[in-house]
Coordinates of C-alpha atoms in Angstrom, one line a residue:
Chain A
X163 CA 117.4 137.9 121.2
X164 CA 117.6 133.7 120.5
X165 CA 121.4 132.7 119.9
X166 CA 120.3 129.2 120.0
X167 CA 120.2 129.0 116.8
X168 CA 124.3 129.3 116.4
X169 CA 124.2 126.0 118.1
X170 CA 122.4 124.9 115.7
X171 CA 123.9 125.6 112.9
X172 CA 127.0 125.0 114.3
X173 CA 128.5 122.6 111.4
X174 CA 127.8 125.2 108.9
X175 CA 129.4 128.2 111.2
X176 CA 132.8 126.0 111.6
X177 CA 132.7 125.1 107.9
X178 CA 132.5 128.8 106.8
X179 CA 134.6 129.9 109.5
X180 CA 137.6 127.7 107.4
X181 CA 136.3 129.1 104.3
X182 CA 136.6 132.2 105.2
X183 CA 140.2 132.0 106.8
X184 CA 140.7 129.8 103.8
X185 CA 139.9 132.8 101.3
X186 CA 142.0 134.9 103.4
X187 CA 145.3 133.6 103.6
X188 CA 145.2 133.1 100.1
X189 CA 144.6 136.1 99.4
X190 CA 146.8 138.0 101.7
X191 CA 150.0 136.2 100.3
X192 CA 149.1 136.1 97.2
X193 CA 148.3 140.0 97.1
X194 CA 151.3 140.9 99.2
X195 CA 153.3 138.6 96.6
X196 CA 151.9 140.1 94.1
X197 CA 151.5 143.9 95.6
X198 CA 155.2 144.1 95.8
X199 CA 155.7 143.0 92.6
X200 CA 154.1 145.2 91.0
X201 CA 155.8 147.9 93.4
X202 CA 159.0 147.1 92.0
X203 CA 158.0 147.1 88.2
X204 CA 156.5 150.8 88.8
X205 CA 159.2 152.4 90.9
X206 CA 161.5 151.0 88.2
X207 CA 163.5 153.3 85.8
X208 CA 161.9 151.5 82.7
X209 CA 159.0 153.9 81.9
X210 CA 157.7 151.4 79.4
X211 CA 157.4 148.6 82.0
X212 CA 155.8 151.1 84.5
X213 CA 153.6 153.3 83.5
X214 CA 151.5 150.1 82.2
X215 CA 152.0 148.4 85.9
X216 CA 150.4 152.2 87.2
X217 CA 147.8 152.0 84.7
X218 CA 147.1 148.1 85.8
X219 CA 146.9 148.8 89.1
X220 CA 144.9 151.8 89.2
X221 CA 142.6 150.0 86.7
X222 CA 142.2 146.7 89.5
X223 CA 141.6 149.5 92.0
X224 CA 139.0 151.1 90.3
X225 CA 136.7 147.7 89.3
X226 CA 134.9 146.7 92.7
X227 CA 135.7 143.1 94.0
X228 CA 131.6 142.3 93.1
X229 CA 132.7 142.7 89.1
X230 CA 136.2 141.0 89.4
X231 CA 134.3 137.6 90.3
X232 CA 131.5 138.8 87.6
X233 CA 134.8 138.3 85.2
X234 CA 136.2 135.4 86.5
X235 CA 132.6 133.2 87.3
X236 CA 130.6 134.4 84.9
X237 CA 132.9 135.3 81.3
X238 CA 135.7 133.1 82.2
X239 CA 133.8 130.4 83.1
X240 CA 136.3 129.0 86.8
X241 CA 135.3 127.7 89.5
X242 CA 133.6 129.3 92.3
X243 CA 136.8 128.8 94.7
X244 CA 139.3 129.7 91.9
X245 CA 137.6 132.9 91.0
X246 CA 137.2 134.1 94.8
X247 CA 141.0 133.5 95.6
X248 CA 142.2 135.5 92.1
X249 CA 139.4 137.8 92.4
X250 CA 141.0 138.5 96.0
X251 CA 144.0 138.3 94.9
X252 CA 143.9 140.8 92.0
X253 CA 141.9 143.5 94.3
X254 CA 144.3 143.6 97.1
X255 CA 147.3 143.6 95.3
X256 CA 147.2 147.0 93.7
X257 CA 146.2 148.6 97.3
X258 CA 149.7 147.0 98.8
X259 CA 151.6 147.9 95.6
X260 CA 150.2 151.7 95.9
X261 CA 151.0 151.2 99.7
X262 CA 154.6 149.5 98.8
X263 CA 154.9 152.4 96.2
X264 CA 154.3 154.9 99.0
X265 CA 156.7 153.2 101.1
X266 CA 159.1 153.1 98.5
X267 CA 159.0 156.8 97.4
X268 CA 159.6 157.9 101.3
X269 CA 162.9 155.8 101.1
X270 CA 166.2 158.4 99.9
X271 CA 168.0 158.2 96.9
X272 CA 171.0 158.7 98.8
X273 CA 170.7 155.6 100.3
X274 CA 171.0 153.4 98.3
X275 CA 173.8 155.2 96.5
X276 CA 176.1 156.0 100.1
X277 CA 175.3 151.7 100.6
X278 CA 176.7 150.9 96.9
X279 CA 179.6 153.0 97.7
X280 CA 180.0 151.5 101.2
X281 CA 180.5 148.4 99.2
X282 CA 177.1 146.8 99.7
X283 CA 175.3 144.8 97.0
X284 CA 171.7 144.9 96.2
X285 CA 170.7 142.0 98.8
X286 CA 172.9 143.1 101.3
X287 CA 170.3 147.0 101.0
X288 CA 167.8 146.1 100.3
X289 CA 168.0 143.5 103.6
X290 CA 170.0 145.6 105.8
X291 CA 169.2 149.0 104.8
X292 CA 165.4 149.3 102.9
X293 CA 163.5 146.5 104.1
X294 CA 163.8 147.4 108.0
X295 CA 162.6 151.1 107.1
X296 CA 160.3 150.0 105.0
X297 CA 158.3 147.2 107.4
X298 CA 158.4 149.8 110.1
X299 CA 156.9 152.8 107.6
X300 CA 154.2 149.9 106.0
X301 CA 153.6 147.9 109.7
X302 CA 150.4 149.7 110.0
X303 CA 148.8 150.5 106.6
X304 CA 149.4 146.8 105.2
X305 CA 147.5 145.5 108.9
X306 CA 145.0 147.6 107.1
X307 CA 145.3 146.1 104.0
X308 CA 145.2 142.4 105.1
X309 CA 141.9 143.5 107.2
X310 CA 140.3 144.9 104.0
X311 CA 140.9 141.4 102.6
X312 CA 138.9 139.6 104.8
X313 CA 136.2 142.5 104.5
X314 CA 136.3 141.8 100.8
X315 CA 136.4 137.4 101.3
X316 CA 132.3 138.0 102.4
X317 CA 131.5 139.5 99.0
X318 CA 132.1 136.0 97.2
X319 CA 129.0 135.1 98.9
X320 CA 127.8 136.1 96.0
X321 CA 129.0 133.3 93.7
X322 CA 127.7 130.8 95.9
X323 CA 130.9 130.4 98.5
X324 CA 129.5 129.0 101.8
X325 CA 131.8 131.8 103.7
X326 CA 130.3 133.2 106.7
X327 CA 128.1 135.5 104.9
X328 CA 126.6 133.2 103.1
X329 CA 125.7 131.1 106.7
X330 CA 124.1 134.1 107.4
X331 CA 121.7 134.7 104.7
X332 CA 121.1 130.9 104.9
X333 CA 119.9 131.3 108.7
X334 CA 117.9 134.4 108.1
X335 CA 116.4 132.3 104.8
X336 CA 115.9 129.3 107.2
X337 CA 114.8 130.5 110.7
X338 CA 114.2 134.3 110.3
X339 CA 116.7 134.6 113.3
X340 CA 119.1 137.0 110.7
X341 CA 119.6 139.9 113.5
X342 CA 121.0 137.2 115.6
X343 CA 123.0 135.4 112.9
X344 CA 124.3 139.1 111.7
X345 CA 125.7 140.0 116.0
X346 CA 127.3 136.6 115.9
X347 CA 128.7 136.1 113.0
X348 CA 130.0 140.2 112.7
X349 CA 131.2 138.9 116.1
X350 CA 133.2 136.1 114.6
X351 CA 135.2 138.7 111.9
X352 CA 136.1 141.0 114.7
X353 CA 137.9 138.0 116.2
X354 CA 139.3 137.0 113.0
X355 CA 140.3 140.9 112.7
X356 CA 142.0 141.2 115.8
X357 CA 143.6 137.9 114.8
X358 CA 145.0 139.7 111.8
X359 CA 146.1 142.6 113.4
X360 CA 148.1 140.6 116.3
X361 CA 149.4 138.5 113.3
X362 CA 150.4 141.4 111.6
X363 CA 152.2 143.2 114.9
X364 CA 153.8 139.8 115.7
X365 CA 155.7 139.2 112.2
X366 CA 155.9 142.8 111.1
X367 CA 155.7 145.5 113.5
X368 CA 157.5 143.7 116.7
X369 CA 160.5 143.0 114.9
X370 CA 161.2 146.3 113.3
X371 CA 163.8 147.3 114.6
X372 CA 166.3 143.8 114.5
X373 CA 164.7 143.1 110.8
Chain B
X16 CA 155.5 160.3 89.0
X17 CA 156.6 162.5 86.5
X18 CA 153.8 164.4 83.9
X19 CA 155.0 162.5 80.9
X20 CA 154.1 159.4 82.9
X21 CA 150.8 161.1 84.2
X22 CA 150.0 161.9 80.8
X23 CA 151.0 158.0 79.4
X24 CA 148.7 156.5 81.9
X25 CA 145.7 159.1 81.2
X26 CA 146.4 157.7 78.0
X27 CA 146.1 154.4 78.3
X28 CA 143.1 154.9 80.8
X29 CA 141.3 157.0 77.5
X30 CA 142.7 153.5 75.3
X31 CA 140.9 151.0 77.4
X32 CA 137.4 153.0 77.5
X33 CA 137.4 153.2 74.1
X34 CA 138.7 149.8 73.1
X35 CA 135.8 148.7 75.7
X36 CA 132.9 151.2 73.9
X37 CA 134.4 149.1 70.7
X38 CA 133.6 145.9 71.9
X39 CA 130.3 146.8 73.1
X40 CA 129.7 148.5 69.8
X41 CA 130.9 145.3 67.9
X42 CA 129.2 142.9 70.4
X43 CA 125.4 142.3 70.8
X44 CA 124.7 146.2 71.3
X45 CA 121.1 145.9 70.2
X46 CA 120.9 143.1 72.9
X47 CA 121.8 145.4 75.2
X48 CA 120.0 148.4 74.0
X49 CA 116.8 146.2 74.3
X50 CA 117.3 146.3 78.7
X51 CA 117.9 150.1 78.3
X52 CA 115.3 151.0 80.6
X53 CA 116.1 149.0 83.3
X54 CA 120.0 149.3 82.9
X55 CA 118.9 153.2 83.2
X56 CA 117.3 152.3 87.0
X57 CA 120.0 150.2 87.7
X58 CA 122.1 153.3 87.2
X59 CA 120.0 156.1 88.5
X60 CA 119.6 153.8 91.5
X61 CA 123.8 153.2 92.0
X62 CA 124.0 157.4 91.2
X63 CA 121.3 158.5 93.6
X64 CA 121.7 156.2 96.8
X65 CA 126.1 157.3 96.7
X66 CA 125.0 160.8 96.4
X67 CA 122.4 160.1 99.7
X68 CA 124.8 157.8 101.1
X69 CA 127.7 160.5 101.0
X70 CA 126.1 164.2 101.6
X71 CA 124.5 162.5 104.5
X72 CA 127.6 160.4 105.2
X73 CA 129.5 163.7 105.1
X74 CA 127.0 165.8 107.4
X75 CA 127.3 163.0 110.3
X76 CA 131.0 162.4 109.7
X77 CA 131.8 165.9 110.2
X78 CA 130.0 165.7 114.0
X79 CA 131.3 162.4 114.7
X80 CA 134.7 163.9 114.0
X81 CA 133.7 167.2 116.0
X82 CA 132.8 165.0 119.2
X83 CA 135.5 162.9 118.8
X84 CA 138.1 165.4 118.4
X85 CA 136.9 167.1 121.2
X86 CA 136.8 164.0 123.4
X87 CA 133.4 164.7 125.1
X88 CA 132.9 162.2 128.1
X89 CA 130.9 159.2 126.9
X90 CA 130.1 159.9 123.9
X91 CA 133.7 159.8 122.3
X92 CA 134.2 156.8 123.2
X93 CA 130.9 155.4 122.3
X94 CA 131.1 156.9 119.3
X95 CA 134.3 155.7 119.2
X96 CA 133.6 151.9 119.4
X97 CA 130.8 152.3 116.4
X98 CA 133.0 153.5 114.6
X99 CA 136.3 151.3 114.9
X100 CA 133.7 148.2 114.6
X101 CA 131.7 149.9 111.3
X102 CA 135.0 149.9 109.9
X103 CA 136.6 146.7 110.8
X104 CA 134.1 144.9 109.6
X105 CA 132.3 143.7 106.2
X106 CA 130.2 146.2 104.5
X107 CA 127.8 143.2 104.0
X108 CA 127.5 142.4 107.2
X109 CA 126.5 146.2 108.3
X110 CA 123.8 146.1 105.0
X111 CA 122.6 142.8 107.3
X112 CA 122.8 144.6 110.1
X113 CA 120.6 147.2 109.4
X114 CA 118.2 145.1 107.2
X115 CA 117.7 142.4 109.7
X116 CA 118.4 144.6 113.0
X117 CA 116.4 148.0 113.0
X118 CA 113.0 145.9 112.4
X119 CA 114.2 143.4 115.0
X120 CA 115.1 146.2 117.3
X121 CA 112.1 149.8 116.6
X122 CA 109.0 146.7 115.2
X123 CA 109.0 149.0 111.5
X124 CA 108.9 147.5 108.5
X125 CA 111.6 148.6 106.3
X126 CA 111.8 148.5 101.9
X127 CA 115.0 147.3 101.3
X128 CA 115.7 150.3 99.2
X129 CA 115.4 152.6 102.8
X130 CA 117.8 149.7 104.5
X131 CA 120.1 150.4 101.3
X132 CA 120.7 154.0 102.0
X133 CA 120.6 154.0 106.0
X134 CA 123.4 151.8 105.6
X135 CA 125.6 153.2 103.3
X136 CA 125.2 156.1 105.5
X137 CA 126.4 154.3 108.2
X138 CA 129.3 153.0 105.9
X139 CA 130.1 156.6 104.6
X140 CA 129.8 158.2 108.1
X141 CA 132.1 155.7 109.7
X142 CA 135.2 156.2 107.2
X143 CA 135.1 159.4 106.4
X144 CA 134.6 160.9 110.5
X145 CA 138.2 158.8 110.1
X146 CA 139.1 161.4 107.4
X147 CA 137.8 163.8 108.3
X148 CA 139.1 163.3 112.5
X149 CA 142.9 163.3 110.2
X150 CA 141.7 166.2 109.1
X151 CA 141.0 167.7 112.7
X152 CA 144.3 167.0 113.9
X153 CA 146.4 168.1 111.1
X154 CA 145.4 171.8 112.1
X155 CA 147.7 173.5 114.0
X156 CA 145.9 174.0 118.1
X157 CA 147.3 177.8 117.7
X158 CA 144.2 178.3 115.2
X159 CA 141.8 177.3 117.4
X160 CA 143.3 179.7 121.0
X161 CA 143.9 182.4 117.9
X162 CA 140.1 182.2 117.1
X163 CA 139.0 182.2 120.3
X164 CA 141.2 185.3 121.3
X165 CA 139.9 187.3 118.1
X166 CA 136.1 186.6 120.0
X167 CA 134.8 183.8 117.1
X168 CA 131.7 181.8 119.0
X169 CA 132.8 178.0 118.4
X170 CA 130.4 177.1 115.4
X171 CA 131.9 180.2 114.0
X172 CA 135.5 178.6 114.7
X173 CA 134.5 175.6 112.9
X174 CA 132.6 177.1 109.9
X175 CA 135.4 180.1 109.0
X176 CA 138.5 178.9 110.0
X177 CA 138.3 174.8 110.3
X178 CA 136.1 173.5 108.3
X179 CA 137.6 175.0 104.9
X180 CA 141.1 174.2 105.8
X181 CA 140.1 170.3 107.1
X182 CA 137.7 170.5 103.5
X183 CA 140.9 171.3 101.7
X184 CA 143.8 169.2 103.0
X185 CA 141.7 166.0 102.7
X186 CA 139.9 166.7 99.8
X187 CA 141.9 164.0 98.0
X188 CA 140.7 161.5 100.7
X189 CA 137.1 162.7 100.2
X190 CA 137.1 161.8 96.7
X191 CA 138.5 158.3 97.2
X192 CA 135.9 157.7 100.0
X193 CA 133.6 158.6 96.9
X194 CA 134.8 156.5 94.5
X195 CA 135.0 153.4 97.7
X196 CA 131.5 154.7 98.5
X197 CA 130.3 154.2 94.6
X198 CA 132.3 150.2 94.7
X199 CA 130.3 149.6 98.1
X200 CA 127.1 150.4 96.7
X201 CA 126.9 147.5 94.6
X202 CA 126.9 145.0 96.9
X203 CA 123.6 146.7 97.9
X204 CA 122.0 144.1 95.4
X205 CA 121.7 141.1 97.6
X206 CA 119.0 142.7 99.7
X207 CA 116.9 143.4 96.8
X208 CA 117.4 146.6 95.3
X209 CA 118.0 146.9 91.6
X210 CA 121.4 148.8 91.6
X211 CA 124.0 149.1 88.3
X212 CA 125.2 145.4 89.0
X213 CA 122.2 144.1 89.5
X214 CA 120.6 145.1 86.3
X215 CA 123.6 144.0 84.6
X216 CA 123.1 140.7 85.8
X217 CA 119.1 140.7 84.9
X218 CA 120.0 141.6 81.7
X219 CA 122.5 138.8 81.9
X220 CA 120.1 136.4 82.9
X221 CA 117.3 136.8 80.5
X222 CA 119.8 137.6 77.3
X223 CA 122.8 135.5 78.4
X224 CA 125.8 137.9 76.9
X225 CA 128.3 138.1 79.4
X226 CA 131.3 139.4 77.9
X227 CA 128.6 142.6 77.2
X228 CA 127.5 142.3 80.7
X229 CA 131.6 142.7 81.9
X230 CA 131.9 145.9 79.5
X231 CA 128.9 147.1 80.5
X232 CA 130.2 146.5 84.5
X233 CA 133.4 148.4 83.9
X234 CA 133.1 151.1 81.8
X235 CA 130.7 152.1 84.4
X236 CA 132.7 151.9 87.4
X237 CA 135.9 152.6 85.9
X238 CA 134.7 155.9 83.7
X239 CA 133.3 157.0 87.5
X240 CA 136.6 156.1 89.1
X241 CA 138.2 157.4 86.3
X242 CA 137.1 160.6 84.6
X243 CA 134.5 161.9 87.3
X244 CA 137.3 161.9 90.0
X245 CA 139.7 163.1 87.6
X246 CA 137.3 166.3 86.5
X247 CA 136.5 166.1 90.2
X248 CA 140.4 166.7 90.7
X249 CA 140.5 170.0 89.2
X250 CA 137.5 171.4 90.1
X251 CA 138.6 171.0 93.4
X252 CA 141.5 173.4 93.3
X253 CA 138.9 176.3 92.6
X254 CA 136.6 175.1 95.1
X255 CA 136.1 178.3 97.8
X256 CA 134.5 176.9 100.7

């Protein structure tokens, strides 16, 4: 094994790391907001809204990321980064919406009724009753979904975004050291996944009782 | 979900498929049909690779989940770490490991097709083993004790008592893994396998009909996810394990 290849490609790898991190951050933030919004709409009492939203969630889940990239990049002719960010957000928001729907379902309706009868407003109910329970239950599944964004960001190489997986292939093409490259880049991905895991713990799980 | 909204959902799914077919029929359908040979090849490749990966993955995953469930001394930790690494790294990286790593480590030449099949098997066994392990953990301990007390051997217990329950309880999750594997197979073209995604891309590069190409892709992947899984879910209730 020849790991000097990493040092030779340090500039490319650093830049690729930044792009992967940026795409993952955009993907996590966007899909969390969109997913939560879709879950609330799907749990609402208006069938005319909830069923189409469920249909959209189901549609987004059943189409691979690579096909979404194809849509934005080849059919709509958007810029590569825009297509990548949109695809990642749309793809993961469907899974996050499903996570939120099952979380919302697990909180009994009686809790809402009792809090209203005790004089709590809707924002107070959401802040003090619903959210602490949701965070406790959803911390672990949401962590999985966030890591999934990181994993899916590697697919964006197919539209020419120079992130970590793209650089792996580039190293292989230029030096035939694909094995070393794949090994090292996997280590970087695992570190990023650990970082996401630690971040979720810091912001969601650690605060679970005081949120 | 109430049955009324479930019906509404299914209606909308069918309507979308109908609209997509209509778009295809009103569009450059004849140009698409000129490329039927490569499209059929790609569809067969995707289906075949998914099938091979899923079935082999299921068998290997059952072994992995047993090793981890019974906590065999060293193997359980080693395999557990390997499963976690495969699950935490992008699927494309797993494909690269197999395609670049196996020839490097074992000094053999791998054709892209074999590398694709191996990487799908690796991915499938890692993900499915977690599903099966969750199924094993969900079975009450006294069932094992009762079965042994009645004189069943280890494999008899697995085959007649445990496996049927695990498969039945985990049927929806296992179907979900099948859909996931079907979608992952669209990544295999990076190592030169002509699967359905690659075939559509080749057609698009040749004819430049992006809308029709996109509609084809959606029809292929969406129909599998919606229609096949719905049929499988209905039949799954009647399987005798």
